[in-house]
Amino acid sequence: MAETVLSVRDICKNFGALRASDHVTLDLRRGEIHALIGPNGAGKSTLIEQVCGTLKPESGKILIAGQDVTQLQTADRVRLGLARTFQISALALEDTVLQNVLLGAIGAQGSPYRFFRNVTANRQLREVAELALQRVGLLERAEMLAAELSHGEKRQLEVAVALTLRPRLFLMDEPMAGLGASGAAKMTAFLRSLCHEAPILLIEHDMDIVFAIADRISVLVYGKIIATGTAKDVRAVAAVREAYLGDDGWGDNF
């Protein structure tokens, strides 16, 4: 079995009387794309926030590369190799494409004093940033303002910023959102190559993409993981089919 890079063990999170994470256990293994799916309100965002460190579970553990990070802040988890892309862009839109990626490269070096220097003149940082842009196909856009990029290009830029952190794992929240068929196909191919560098825990609502790209799928319903396995495995679980053939309108894609 491949090495486990991320391990979520029996975590629980309550909001008043609502149990948003109910003894959730899952893992992310080296070289894979592991998709986390579930109807709206299933608890996917709550789970991801706990993995990132912006929320703390009431019980259970989260480990990155075998190290318990349950009580660590987000920045400490990033230093251990966690990289995240967001459903809603978190880019500095007033800066250029290159400047956005340079900020990631600065963070990877752990040298905040560089903010007070002309970082664009730093050859080492530029090489790291330009390589990341080349990998996502945005090197020719380096001097454009991030605000001028198309929606799909902004998603590519987020991945480029994450790449500068030399991550051990990626958390990706709907990286295909807003992409057309061509953009989604390109992103799918890129993620398939990227996961061999660092595995990906993926949240994605397009079931066709999930079934095409994911090595394993975990299905979260009302805060509980009700199934984990290959696309064929989870399709065969009656409780999964019931969850997706309800009133949420997802049944057509399942």
PDB file of C-alpha atoms in Angstrom:
ATOM      1  CA  MET A   1       0.000   0.000   0.000  1.00  0.00           C
ATOM      2  CA  ALA A   2       1.229   3.510  -0.854  1.00  0.00           C
ATOM      3  CA  GLU A   3       2.464   5.809   1.901  1.00  0.00           C
ATOM      4  CA  THR A   4      -0.231   7.755   3.755  1.00  0.00           C
ATOM      5  CA  VAL A   5       0.449  11.486   3.483  1.00  0.00           C
ATOM      6  CA  LEU A   6      -2.705  12.749   5.220  1.00  0.00           C
ATOM      7  CA  SER A   7      -4.626  10.857   7.871  1.00  0.00           C
ATOM      8  CA  VAL A   8      -7.911  12.047   9.378  1.00  0.00           C
ATOM      9  CA  ARG A   9      -8.821   9.862  12.328  1.00  0.00           C
ATOM     10  CA  ASP A  10     -12.245   9.757  13.957  1.00  0.00           C
ATOM     11  CA  ILE A  11     -12.766  13.539  14.071  1.00  0.00           C
ATOM     12  CA  CYS A  12     -15.928  15.136  15.390  1.00  0.00           C
ATOM     13  CA  LYS A  13     -17.097  18.745  15.115  1.00  0.00           C
ATOM     14  CA  ASN A  14     -20.319  20.185  16.506  1.00  0.00           C
ATOM     15  CA  PHE A  15     -22.093  23.475  15.913  1.00  0.00           C
ATOM     16  CA  GLY A  16     -24.614  23.553  18.709  1.00  0.00           C
ATOM     17  CA  ALA A  17     -26.868  20.544  18.263  1.00  0.00           C
ATOM     18  CA  LEU A  18     -25.598  19.945  14.726  1.00  0.00           C
ATOM     19  CA  ARG A  19     -22.808  17.390  14.328  1.00  0.00           C
ATOM     20  CA  ALA A  20     -21.054  18.557  11.154  1.00  0.00           C
ATOM     21  CA  SER A  21     -18.276  15.930  11.381  1.00  0.00           C
ATOM     22  CA  ASP A  22     -19.354  12.623  12.870  1.00  0.00           C
ATOM     23  CA  HIS A  23     -16.352  10.366  13.584  1.00  0.00           C
ATOM     24  CA  VAL A  24     -14.852  11.042  10.155  1.00  0.00           C
ATOM     25  CA  THR A  25     -11.910   8.885   9.115  1.00  0.00           C
ATOM     26  CA  LEU A  26     -10.154   9.062   5.749  1.00  0.00           C
ATOM     27  CA  ASP A  27      -6.643   9.099   4.332  1.00  0.00           C
ATOM     28  CA  LEU A  28      -4.778  10.468   1.338  1.00  0.00           C
ATOM     29  CA  ARG A  29      -2.053   8.283  -0.147  1.00  0.00           C
ATOM     30  CA  ARG A  30       0.987   9.175  -2.171  1.00  0.00           C
ATOM     31  CA  GLY A  31       0.314   9.461  -5.896  1.00  0.00           C
ATOM     32  CA  GLU A  32      -3.484   9.519  -5.750  1.00  0.00           C
ATOM     33  CA  ILE A  33      -6.443  11.817  -6.246  1.00  0.00           C
ATOM     34  CA  HIS A  34      -8.966  11.184  -3.478  1.00  0.00           C
ATOM     35  CA  ALA A  35     -12.294  12.909  -4.116  1.00  0.00           C
ATOM     36  CA  LEU A  36     -14.574  13.975  -1.271  1.00  0.00           C
ATOM     37  CA  ILE A  37     -18.160  14.231  -2.461  1.00  0.00           C
ATOM     38  CA  GLY A  38     -21.557  14.715  -0.862  1.00  0.00           C
ATOM     39  CA  PRO A  39     -24.816  16.643  -1.196  1.00  0.00           C
ATOM     40  CA  ASN A  40     -24.939  20.298  -0.165  1.00  0.00           C
ATOM     41  CA  GLY A  41     -24.743  20.594   3.615  1.00  0.00           C
ATOM     42  CA  ALA A  42     -23.004  17.230   4.007  1.00  0.00           C
ATOM     43  CA  GLY A  43     -20.093  18.774   5.927  1.00  0.00           C
ATOM     44  CA  LYS A  44     -17.416  18.859   3.222  1.00  0.00           C
ATOM     45  CA  SER A  45     -16.324  22.452   3.872  1.00  0.00           C
ATOM     46  CA  THR A  46     -16.261  21.873   7.637  1.00  0.00           C
ATOM     47  CA  LEU A  47     -14.022  18.853   7.163  1.00  0.00           C
ATOM     48  CA  ILE A  48     -11.641  20.734   4.863  1.00  0.00           C
ATOM     49  CA  GLU A  49     -11.436  23.656   7.303  1.00  0.00           C
ATOM     50  CA  GLN A  50     -10.394  21.222  10.025  1.00  0.00           C
ATOM     51  CA  VAL A  51      -7.711  19.716   7.807  1.00  0.00           C
ATOM     52  CA  CYS A  52      -6.451  23.240   7.057  1.00  0.00           C
ATOM     53  CA  GLY A  53      -6.504  24.299  10.714  1.00  0.00           C
ATOM     54  CA  THR A  54      -9.045  27.123  10.510  1.00  0.00           C
ATOM     55  CA  LEU A  55     -11.404  24.973  12.580  1.00  0.00           C
ATOM     56  CA  LYS A  56     -10.401  22.607  15.391  1.00  0.00           C
ATOM     57  CA  PRO A  57     -12.169  19.286  15.919  1.00  0.00           C
ATOM     58  CA  GLU A  58     -13.605  18.468  19.322  1.00  0.00           C
ATOM     59  CA  SER A  59     -12.093  14.993  19.159  1.00  0.00           C
ATOM     60  CA  GLY A  60      -9.982  12.874  16.864  1.00  0.00           C
ATOM     61  CA  LYS A  61      -6.643  13.517  15.162  1.00  0.00           C
ATOM     62  CA  ILE A  62      -5.242  14.884  11.903  1.00  0.00           C
ATOM     63  CA  LEU A  63      -1.772  13.829  10.784  1.00  0.00           C
ATOM     64  CA  ILE A  64       0.423  15.070   7.931  1.00  0.00           C
ATOM     65  CA  ALA A  65       3.244  12.697   7.005  1.00  0.00           C
ATOM     66  CA  GLY A  66       2.770  10.968  10.350  1.00  0.00           C
ATOM     67  CA  GLN A  67       2.963  14.153  12.432  1.00  0.00           C
ATOM     68  CA  ASP A  68      -0.006  15.093  14.600  1.00  0.00           C
ATOM     69  CA  VAL A  69      -1.119  18.565  13.461  1.00  0.00           C
ATOM     70  CA  THR A  70      -4.517  18.638  15.174  1.00  0.00           C
ATOM     71  CA  GLN A  71      -3.642  21.627  17.345  1.00  0.00           C
ATOM     72  CA  LEU A  72      -1.325  23.405  14.891  1.00  0.00           C
ATOM     73  CA  GLN A  73      -2.222  26.671  13.182  1.00  0.00           C
ATOM     74  CA  THR A  74      -2.734  26.857   9.422  1.00  0.00           C
ATOM     75  CA  ALA A  75       0.675  28.452   8.792  1.00  0.00           C
ATOM     76  CA  ASP A  76       2.400  25.590  10.592  1.00  0.00           C
ATOM     77  CA  ARG A  77       0.535  23.061   8.452  1.00  0.00           C
ATOM     78  CA  VAL A  78       1.577  24.925   5.316  1.00  0.00           C
ATOM     79  CA  ARG A  79       5.198  24.689   6.443  1.00  0.00           C
ATOM     80  CA  LEU A  80       4.711  20.938   6.771  1.00  0.00           C
ATOM     81  CA  GLY A  81       3.602  20.769   3.139  1.00  0.00           C
ATOM     82  CA  LEU A  82      -0.133  21.455   2.967  1.00  0.00           C
ATOM     83  CA  ALA A  83      -1.235  23.570  -0.017  1.00  0.00           C
ATOM     84  CA  ARG A  84      -4.806  24.660  -0.729  1.00  0.00           C
ATOM     85  CA  THR A  85      -6.703  26.135  -3.644  1.00  0.00           C
ATOM     86  CA  PHE A  86     -10.063  27.745  -3.012  1.00  0.00           C
ATOM     87  CA  GLN A  87     -13.571  27.565  -4.438  1.00  0.00           C
ATOM     88  CA  ILE A  88     -13.551  31.379  -4.423  1.00  0.00           C
ATOM     89  CA  SER A  89     -10.309  32.930  -5.626  1.00  0.00           C
ATOM     90  CA  ALA A  90      -7.933  34.187  -2.934  1.00  0.00           C
ATOM     91  CA  LEU A  91      -5.537  35.889  -5.354  1.00  0.00           C
ATOM     92  CA  ALA A  92      -4.170  39.439  -5.116  1.00  0.00           C
ATOM     93  CA  LEU A  93      -6.022  40.649  -8.195  1.00  0.00           C
ATOM     94  CA  GLU A  94      -4.377  44.085  -8.190  1.00  0.00           C
ATOM     95  CA  ASP A  95      -0.923  42.488  -8.579  1.00  0.00           C
ATOM     96  CA  THR A  96       0.558  40.866 -11.663  1.00  0.00           C
ATOM     97  CA  VAL A  97       0.463  37.158 -12.309  1.00  0.00           C
ATOM     98  CA  LEU A  98       4.196  36.939 -11.573  1.00  0.00           C
ATOM     99  CA  GLN A  99       3.887  38.938  -8.336  1.00  0.00           C
ATOM    100  CA  ASN A 100       1.195  36.568  -7.068  1.00  0.00           C
ATOM    101  CA  VAL A 101       3.461  33.581  -7.601  1.00  0.00           C
ATOM    102  CA  LEU A 102       6.477  35.395  -6.153  1.00  0.00           C
ATOM    103  CA  LEU A 103       4.542  35.874  -2.912  1.00  0.00           C
ATOM    104  CA  GLY A 104       4.147  32.115  -2.714  1.00  0.00           C
ATOM    105  CA  ALA A 105       7.848  31.619  -3.397  1.00  0.00           C
ATOM    106  CA  ILE A 106       8.723  34.086  -0.618  1.00  0.00           C
ATOM    107  CA  GLY A 107       6.502  32.195   1.799  1.00  0.00           C
ATOM    108  CA  ALA A 108       8.131  28.910   0.836  1.00  0.00           C
ATOM    109  CA  GLN A 109      11.532  30.323   1.767  1.00  0.00           C
ATOM    110  CA  GLY A 110      10.226  31.609   5.090  1.00  0.00           C
ATOM    111  CA  SER A 111      11.832  35.020   4.538  1.00  0.00           C
ATOM    112  CA  PRO A 112       9.245  37.759   5.165  1.00  0.00           C
ATOM    113  CA  TYR A 113      11.963  40.442   5.068  1.00  0.00           C
ATOM    114  CA  ARG A 114      11.976  40.002   1.311  1.00  0.00           C
ATOM    115  CA  PHE A 115       8.697  41.915   1.183  1.00  0.00           C
ATOM    116  CA  PHE A 116      10.799  45.037   1.706  1.00  0.00           C
ATOM    117  CA  ARG A 117      13.089  44.350  -1.236  1.00  0.00           C
ATOM    118  CA  ASN A 118      12.621  44.306  -4.982  1.00  0.00           C
ATOM    119  CA  VAL A 119      11.752  40.620  -5.108  1.00  0.00           C
ATOM    120  CA  THR A 120      11.189  40.666  -8.867  1.00  0.00           C
ATOM    121  CA  ALA A 121      14.945  41.234  -9.250  1.00  0.00           C
ATOM    122  CA  ASN A 122      15.790  38.148  -7.196  1.00  0.00           C
ATOM    123  CA  ARG A 123      16.883  35.558  -9.740  1.00  0.00           C
ATOM    124  CA  GLN A 124      16.280  32.523  -7.553  1.00  0.00           C
ATOM    125  CA  LEU A 125      12.740  33.561  -6.657  1.00  0.00           C
ATOM    126  CA  ARG A 126      11.936  34.451 -10.264  1.00  0.00           C
ATOM    127  CA  GLU A 127      13.122  31.047 -11.443  1.00  0.00           C
ATOM    128  CA  VAL A 128      10.866  29.287  -8.933  1.00  0.00           C
ATOM    129  CA  ALA A 129       7.904  31.485  -9.878  1.00  0.00           C
ATOM    130  CA  GLU A 130       8.436  31.226 -13.624  1.00  0.00           C
ATOM    131  CA  LEU A 131       8.795  27.446 -13.473  1.00  0.00           C
ATOM    132  CA  ALA A 132       5.461  27.224 -11.631  1.00  0.00           C
ATOM    133  CA  LEU A 133       3.823  29.474 -14.229  1.00  0.00           C
ATOM    134  CA  GLN A 134       5.275  27.409 -17.041  1.00  0.00           C
ATOM    135  CA  ARG A 135       3.883  24.228 -15.538  1.00  0.00           C
ATOM    136  CA  VAL A 136       0.329  25.601 -15.488  1.00  0.00           C
ATOM    137  CA  GLY A 137       0.632  27.275 -18.889  1.00  0.00           C
ATOM    138  CA  LEU A 138       0.646  30.904 -17.736  1.00  0.00           C
ATOM    139  CA  LEU A 139       4.230  31.995 -18.282  1.00  0.00           C
ATOM    140  CA  GLU A 140       3.210  34.213 -21.216  1.00  0.00           C
ATOM    141  CA  ARG A 141       0.728  35.971 -18.893  1.00  0.00           C
ATOM    142  CA  ALA A 142       3.369  36.777 -16.253  1.00  0.00           C
ATOM    143  CA  GLU A 143       3.172  40.569 -16.578  1.00  0.00           C
ATOM    144  CA  MET A 144      -0.617  40.778 -16.793  1.00  0.00           C
ATOM    145  CA  LEU A 145      -2.677  41.841 -13.799  1.00  0.00           C
ATOM    146  CA  ALA A 146      -4.317  38.843 -12.157  1.00  0.00           C
ATOM    147  CA  ALA A 147      -7.639  40.680 -12.474  1.00  0.00           C
ATOM    148  CA  GLU A 148      -7.326  40.495 -16.269  1.00  0.00           C
ATOM    149  CA  LEU A 149      -7.122  36.697 -16.371  1.00  0.00           C
ATOM    150  CA  SER A 150     -10.082  34.581 -17.371  1.00  0.00           C
ATOM    151  CA  HIS A 151     -11.817  32.569 -14.659  1.00  0.00           C
ATOM    152  CA  GLY A 152     -10.039  29.390 -15.736  1.00  0.00           C
ATOM    153  CA  GLU A 153      -6.665  31.121 -15.795  1.00  0.00           C
ATOM    154  CA  LYS A 154      -7.224  32.340 -12.232  1.00  0.00           C
ATOM    155  CA  ARG A 155      -7.695  28.724 -11.169  1.00  0.00           C
ATOM    156  CA  GLN A 156      -4.442  27.842 -12.920  1.00  0.00           C
ATOM    157  CA  LEU A 157      -2.711  30.726 -11.155  1.00  0.00           C
ATOM    158  CA  GLU A 158      -3.871  29.458  -7.760  1.00  0.00           C
ATOM    159  CA  VAL A 159      -2.253  26.114  -8.551  1.00  0.00           C
ATOM    160  CA  ALA A 160       0.961  27.881  -9.613  1.00  0.00           C
ATOM    161  CA  VAL A 161       1.075  29.747  -6.277  1.00  0.00           C
ATOM    162  CA  ALA A 162       0.566  26.451  -4.443  1.00  0.00           C
ATOM    163  CA  LEU A 163       3.362  24.799  -6.429  1.00  0.00           C
ATOM    164  CA  THR A 164       5.931  27.280  -5.118  1.00  0.00           C
ATOM    165  CA  LEU A 165       5.326  25.913  -1.614  1.00  0.00           C
ATOM    166  CA  ARG A 166       6.773  22.545  -2.671  1.00  0.00           C
ATOM    167  CA  PRO A 167       3.755  20.832  -1.116  1.00  0.00           C
ATOM    168  CA  ARG A 168       3.420  17.315   0.192  1.00  0.00           C
ATOM    169  CA  LEU A 169      -0.324  17.380  -0.515  1.00  0.00           C
ATOM    170  CA  PHE A 170      -2.955  19.551  -2.147  1.00  0.00           C
ATOM    171  CA  LEU A 171      -6.464  20.364  -0.952  1.00  0.00           C
ATOM    172  CA  MET A 172      -8.448  21.526  -3.971  1.00  0.00           C
ATOM    173  CA  ASP A 173     -11.932  22.974  -3.611  1.00  0.00           C
ATOM    174  CA  GLU A 174     -13.761  22.770  -6.950  1.00  0.00           C
ATOM    175  CA  PRO A 175     -10.812  23.518  -9.260  1.00  0.00           C
ATOM    176  CA  MET A 176     -13.072  22.937 -12.286  1.00  0.00           C
ATOM    177  CA  ALA A 177     -15.714  25.477 -11.217  1.00  0.00           C
ATOM    178  CA  GLY A 178     -16.492  27.914 -14.010  1.00  0.00           C
ATOM    179  CA  LEU A 179     -14.275  26.191 -16.560  1.00  0.00           C
ATOM    180  CA  GLY A 180     -15.648  25.288 -19.957  1.00  0.00           C
ATOM    181  CA  ALA A 181     -15.301  21.813 -21.411  1.00  0.00           C
ATOM    182  CA  SER A 182     -11.898  22.582 -22.915  1.00  0.00           C
ATOM    183  CA  GLY A 183     -10.571  24.207 -19.725  1.00  0.00           C
ATOM    184  CA  ALA A 184     -11.856  21.346 -17.581  1.00  0.00           C
ATOM    185  CA  ALA A 185     -10.186  18.802 -19.862  1.00  0.00           C
ATOM    186  CA  LYS A 186      -6.856  20.628 -19.600  1.00  0.00           C
ATOM    187  CA  MET A 187      -7.145  20.942 -15.816  1.00  0.00           C
ATOM    188  CA  THR A 188      -8.045  17.260 -15.505  1.00  0.00           C
ATOM    189  CA  ALA A 189      -4.957  16.226 -17.452  1.00  0.00           C
ATOM    190  CA  PHE A 190      -2.803  18.558 -15.371  1.00  0.00           C
ATOM    191  CA  LEU A 191      -4.125  17.216 -12.068  1.00  0.00           C
ATOM    192  CA  ARG A 192      -3.519  13.663 -13.200  1.00  0.00           C
ATOM    193  CA  SER A 193       0.158  14.514 -13.697  1.00  0.00           C
ATOM    194  CA  LEU A 194       0.371  16.706 -10.591  1.00  0.00           C
ATOM    195  CA  CYS A 195      -0.843  14.027  -8.167  1.00  0.00           C
ATOM    196  CA  HIS A 196       2.333  12.020  -8.741  1.00  0.00           C
ATOM    197  CA  GLU A 197       4.267  14.946  -7.265  1.00  0.00           C
ATOM    198  CA  ALA A 198       1.863  15.544  -4.373  1.00  0.00           C
ATOM    199  CA  PRO A 199      -1.450  13.723  -3.807  1.00  0.00           C
ATOM    200  CA  ILE A 200      -4.704  15.674  -4.049  1.00  0.00           C
ATOM    201  CA  LEU A 201      -7.750  15.698  -1.770  1.00  0.00           C
ATOM    202  CA  LEU A 202     -10.383  17.015  -4.160  1.00  0.00           C
ATOM    203  CA  ILE A 203     -13.832  18.506  -3.626  1.00  0.00           C
ATOM    204  CA  GLU A 204     -15.721  18.558  -6.918  1.00  0.00           C
ATOM    205  CA  HIS A 205     -19.437  18.651  -7.733  1.00  0.00           C
ATOM    206  CA  ASP A 206     -19.190  17.430 -11.329  1.00  0.00           C
ATOM    207  CA  MET A 207     -19.664  13.691 -10.945  1.00  0.00           C
ATOM    208  CA  ASP A 208     -18.476  12.934 -14.476  1.00  0.00           C
ATOM    209  CA  ILE A 209     -15.132  14.552 -13.635  1.00  0.00           C
ATOM    210  CA  VAL A 210     -14.953  12.837 -10.241  1.00  0.00           C
ATOM    211  CA  PHE A 211     -15.541   9.391 -11.702  1.00  0.00           C
ATOM    212  CA  ALA A 212     -13.028  10.052 -14.483  1.00  0.00           C
ATOM    213  CA  ILE A 213     -10.210  11.462 -12.362  1.00  0.00           C
ATOM    214  CA  ALA A 214     -10.406  10.048  -8.826  1.00  0.00           C
ATOM    215  CA  ASP A 215      -8.474   6.980  -7.740  1.00  0.00           C
ATOM    216  CA  ARG A 216     -10.680   6.764  -4.661  1.00  0.00           C
ATOM    217  CA  ILE A 217     -13.861   8.518  -3.575  1.00  0.00           C
ATOM    218  CA  SER A 218     -15.226   9.158  -0.081  1.00  0.00           C
ATOM    219  CA  VAL A 219     -18.911  10.003   0.229  1.00  0.00           C
ATOM    220  CA  LEU A 220     -19.904  12.326   3.080  1.00  0.00           C
ATOM    221  CA  VAL A 221     -23.573  12.568   4.089  1.00  0.00           C
ATOM    222  CA  TYR A 222     -24.814  14.395   7.213  1.00  0.00           C
ATOM    223  CA  GLY A 223     -21.267  14.555   8.547  1.00  0.00           C
ATOM    224  CA  LYS A 224     -20.546  10.839   8.137  1.00  0.00           C
ATOM    225  CA  ILE A 225     -18.416   8.978   5.611  1.00  0.00           C
ATOM    226  CA  ILE A 226     -20.836   6.365   4.267  1.00  0.00           C
ATOM    227  CA  ALA A 227     -18.538   4.837   1.647  1.00  0.00           C
ATOM    228  CA  THR A 228     -14.935   4.928   0.428  1.00  0.00           C
ATOM    229  CA  GLY A 229     -13.536   3.168  -2.607  1.00  0.00           C
ATOM    230  CA  THR A 230     -13.167   3.307  -6.357  1.00  0.00           C
ATOM    231  CA  ALA A 231     -15.892   4.833  -8.523  1.00  0.00           C
ATOM    232  CA  LYS A 232     -17.230   1.336  -9.182  1.00  0.00           C
ATOM    233  CA  ASP A 233     -17.227   0.555  -5.452  1.00  0.00           C
ATOM    234  CA  VAL A 234     -19.159   3.635  -4.345  1.00  0.00           C
ATOM    235  CA  ARG A 235     -21.673   3.426  -7.206  1.00  0.00           C
ATOM    236  CA  ALA A 236     -22.657   0.001  -5.897  1.00  0.00           C
ATOM    237  CA  VAL A 237     -23.429   1.175  -2.337  1.00  0.00           C
ATOM    238  CA  ALA A 238     -27.180   1.506  -1.824  1.00  0.00           C
ATOM    239  CA  ALA A 239     -26.839   4.319   0.741  1.00  0.00           C
ATOM    240  CA  VAL A 240     -24.773   6.344  -1.727  1.00  0.00           C
ATOM    241  CA  ARG A 241     -27.319   5.940  -4.490  1.00  0.00           C
ATOM    242  CA  GLU A 242     -30.083   6.947  -2.099  1.00  0.00           C
ATOM    243  CA  ALA A 243     -28.201  10.101  -1.074  1.00  0.00           C
ATOM    244  CA  TYR A 244     -27.633  11.119  -4.692  1.00  0.00           C
ATOM    245  CA  LEU A 245     -31.063  10.199  -6.001  1.00  0.00           C
ATOM    246  CA  GLY A 246     -32.879  12.378  -3.480  1.00  0.00           C
ATOM    247  CA  ASP A 247     -34.066  15.953  -3.861  1.00  0.00           C
ATOM    248  CA  ASP A 248     -30.683  17.559  -4.433  1.00  0.00           C
ATOM    249  CA  GLY A 249     -30.779  16.983  -8.183  1.00  0.00           C
ATOM    250  CA  TRP A 250     -27.473  15.099  -8.359  1.00  0.00           C
ATOM    251  CA  GLY A 251     -28.980  11.818  -9.455  1.00  0.00           C
ATOM    252  CA  ASP A 252     -28.711  12.566 -13.160  1.00  0.00           C
ATOM    253  CA  ASN A 253     -24.921  12.580 -12.944  1.00  0.00           C
ATOM    254  CA  PHE A 254     -24.540   9.589 -10.694  1.00  0.00           C
TER     255      PHE A 254
END
